[in-house]
Amino acid sequence: MTETNQNPPSNAQRIMRVADLPSDRKPARYEIRNGDSKPRIVTLDKRKRQIVDLLISAPVYCASPVRLSDVVHILKRDYGLEVDTKYYPGNPITGAGAYGVYFLTSDIRRIDDCEVAA
């Protein structure tokens, strides 16, 4: 967690509804690398896959009606994904408080979609 007085990057994504998330929810395998540690292979599906695909594409505003923070917490705790939260100052004139943006710091790539047995 870091604080900054700059503006968030212009490509930071606002997720206002479920339709703003990546649409693919099928299981997919990902390789996660954190620093010099041994890479891990994980399989993610449903909302976890959507959030990882979202974070891979660009930073994401934390506040969302879709409740991204719950899934980000699970990805960090259970899968070892490293996500930094940078806090930006709000606008004291309007009364808006500080807000956060998630930045993916793990090196992660999708390996493939998983086949489902018939």
Short mmCIF file of C-alpha atoms in Angstrom, two decimals:
data_model
loop_
_atom_site.label_atom_id
_atom_site.label_comp_id
_atom_site.label_asym_id
_atom_site.label_seq_id
_atom_site.Cartn_x
_atom_site.Cartn_y
_atom_site.Cartn_z
CA MET A 1 0.00 0.00 0.00
CA THR A 2 1.43 3.34 -1.05
CA GLU A 3 0.22 6.91 -1.10
CA THR A 4 0.84 9.35 -3.89
CA ASN A 5 -0.08 12.92 -4.78
CA GLN A 6 -0.16 12.18 -8.50
CA ASN A 7 -3.18 11.30 -10.59
CA PRO A 8 -3.95 7.64 -11.36
CA PRO A 9 -2.86 6.41 -14.79
CA SER A 10 -5.21 7.28 -17.63
CA ASN A 11 -5.76 3.59 -18.38
CA ALA A 12 -7.06 2.78 -14.86
CA GLN A 13 -10.36 0.96 -15.28
CA ARG A 14 -13.62 1.77 -13.50
CA ILE A 15 -15.89 -1.23 -13.05
CA MET A 16 -19.42 0.03 -12.56
CA ARG A 17 -21.32 -3.16 -13.42
CA VAL A 18 -20.71 -6.84 -14.06
CA ALA A 19 -20.88 -6.18 -17.82
CA ASP A 20 -17.64 -4.15 -17.47
CA LEU A 21 -15.72 -7.29 -16.46
CA PRO A 22 -14.06 -9.61 -18.99
CA SER A 23 -16.76 -12.01 -20.15
CA ASP A 24 -14.85 -15.31 -20.07
CA ARG A 25 -15.43 -17.21 -16.81
CA LYS A 26 -14.31 -20.67 -17.94
CA PRO A 27 -11.38 -22.31 -16.09
CA ALA A 28 -7.96 -21.21 -17.32
CA ARG A 29 -4.43 -21.91 -16.12
CA TYR A 30 -2.05 -19.11 -15.18
CA GLU A 31 1.61 -18.99 -14.29
CA ILE A 32 2.34 -16.60 -11.41
CA ARG A 33 5.86 -15.31 -10.71
CA ASN A 34 6.67 -13.13 -7.71
CA GLY A 35 10.18 -11.75 -7.77
CA ASP A 36 12.78 -14.51 -7.72
CA SER A 37 10.45 -17.13 -6.26
CA LYS A 38 9.59 -20.34 -8.07
CA PRO A 39 6.70 -19.85 -10.52
CA ARG A 40 3.38 -21.44 -9.63
CA ILE A 41 0.65 -22.73 -11.90
CA VAL A 42 -2.94 -22.08 -10.78
CA THR A 43 -6.33 -22.69 -12.32
CA LEU A 44 -8.83 -19.86 -11.98
CA ASP A 45 -12.43 -19.59 -13.07
CA LYS A 46 -15.52 -17.48 -12.60
CA ARG A 47 -15.00 -14.13 -10.86
CA LYS A 48 -11.37 -14.91 -9.94
CA ARG A 49 -10.51 -15.36 -13.61
CA GLN A 50 -12.37 -12.19 -14.53
CA ILE A 51 -10.47 -10.13 -11.95
CA VAL A 52 -7.07 -11.55 -12.93
CA ASP A 53 -7.77 -10.88 -16.63
CA LEU A 54 -8.86 -7.36 -15.68
CA LEU A 55 -5.70 -6.71 -13.64
CA ILE A 56 -3.50 -8.10 -16.42
CA SER A 57 -4.97 -5.58 -18.85
CA ALA A 58 -4.57 -2.41 -16.70
CA PRO A 59 -4.82 -0.96 -13.16
CA VAL A 60 -8.31 -1.02 -11.61
CA TYR A 61 -10.10 1.41 -9.30
CA CYS A 62 -10.76 -0.29 -5.95
CA ALA A 63 -14.20 1.17 -5.28
CA SER A 64 -16.79 -0.62 -7.35
CA PRO A 65 -20.42 -1.69 -7.02
CA VAL A 66 -19.22 -5.13 -8.19
CA ARG A 67 -17.16 -5.67 -4.99
CA LEU A 68 -13.78 -6.34 -6.51
CA SER A 69 -11.90 -6.08 -3.22
CA ASP A 70 -13.26 -9.39 -1.89
CA VAL A 71 -11.90 -11.27 -4.90
CA VAL A 72 -8.59 -9.37 -4.90
CA HIS A 73 -8.14 -10.35 -1.25
CA ILE A 74 -8.79 -14.04 -2.06
CA LEU A 75 -6.36 -13.93 -4.99
CA LYS A 76 -3.68 -12.43 -2.74
CA ARG A 77 -4.29 -14.73 0.23
CA ASP A 78 -5.02 -18.05 -1.47
CA TYR A 79 -3.08 -17.78 -4.73
CA GLY A 80 -0.14 -15.55 -3.78
CA LEU A 81 -0.96 -12.89 -6.34
CA GLU A 82 0.85 -9.65 -5.57
CA VAL A 83 -1.36 -6.60 -6.01
CA ASP A 84 -0.34 -3.16 -4.77
CA THR A 85 -2.96 -0.62 -3.76
CA LYS A 86 -1.97 2.99 -4.43
CA TYR A 87 -4.01 5.66 -2.71
CA TYR A 88 -4.71 8.98 -4.39
CA PRO A 89 -5.95 12.14 -2.68
CA GLY A 90 -9.61 13.01 -3.00
CA ASN A 91 -11.02 16.44 -3.73
CA PRO A 92 -11.45 18.41 -0.49
CA ILE A 93 -13.66 20.96 -2.28
CA THR A 94 -16.27 18.30 -3.09
CA GLY A 95 -15.67 16.33 0.10
CA ALA A 96 -14.44 13.28 -1.80
CA GLY A 97 -11.96 11.25 0.22
CA ALA A 98 -8.85 9.40 -0.85
CA TYR A 99 -9.37 6.44 -3.15
CA GLY A 100 -7.34 3.42 -4.21
CA VAL A 101 -6.27 1.83 -7.47
CA TYR A 102 -5.10 -1.79 -7.74
CA PHE A 103 -1.85 -2.48 -9.61
CA LEU A 104 -0.79 -6.01 -10.47
CA THR A 105 2.83 -6.52 -9.39
CA SER A 106 3.09 -10.27 -9.97
CA ASP A 107 4.27 -11.39 -13.37
CA ILE A 108 1.32 -13.48 -14.52
CA ARG A 109 0.35 -14.95 -17.84
CA ARG A 110 -2.43 -17.19 -19.00
CA ILE A 111 -1.12 -20.55 -20.15
CA ASP A 112 -4.33 -21.92 -21.69
CA ASP A 113 -8.01 -22.49 -21.22
CA CYS A 114 -8.79 -25.75 -19.46
CA GLU A 115 -10.73 -28.41 -21.28
CA VAL A 116 -13.87 -29.67 -19.57
CA ALA A 117 -14.56 -33.41 -19.85
CA ALA A 118 -17.88 -34.30 -21.44
#
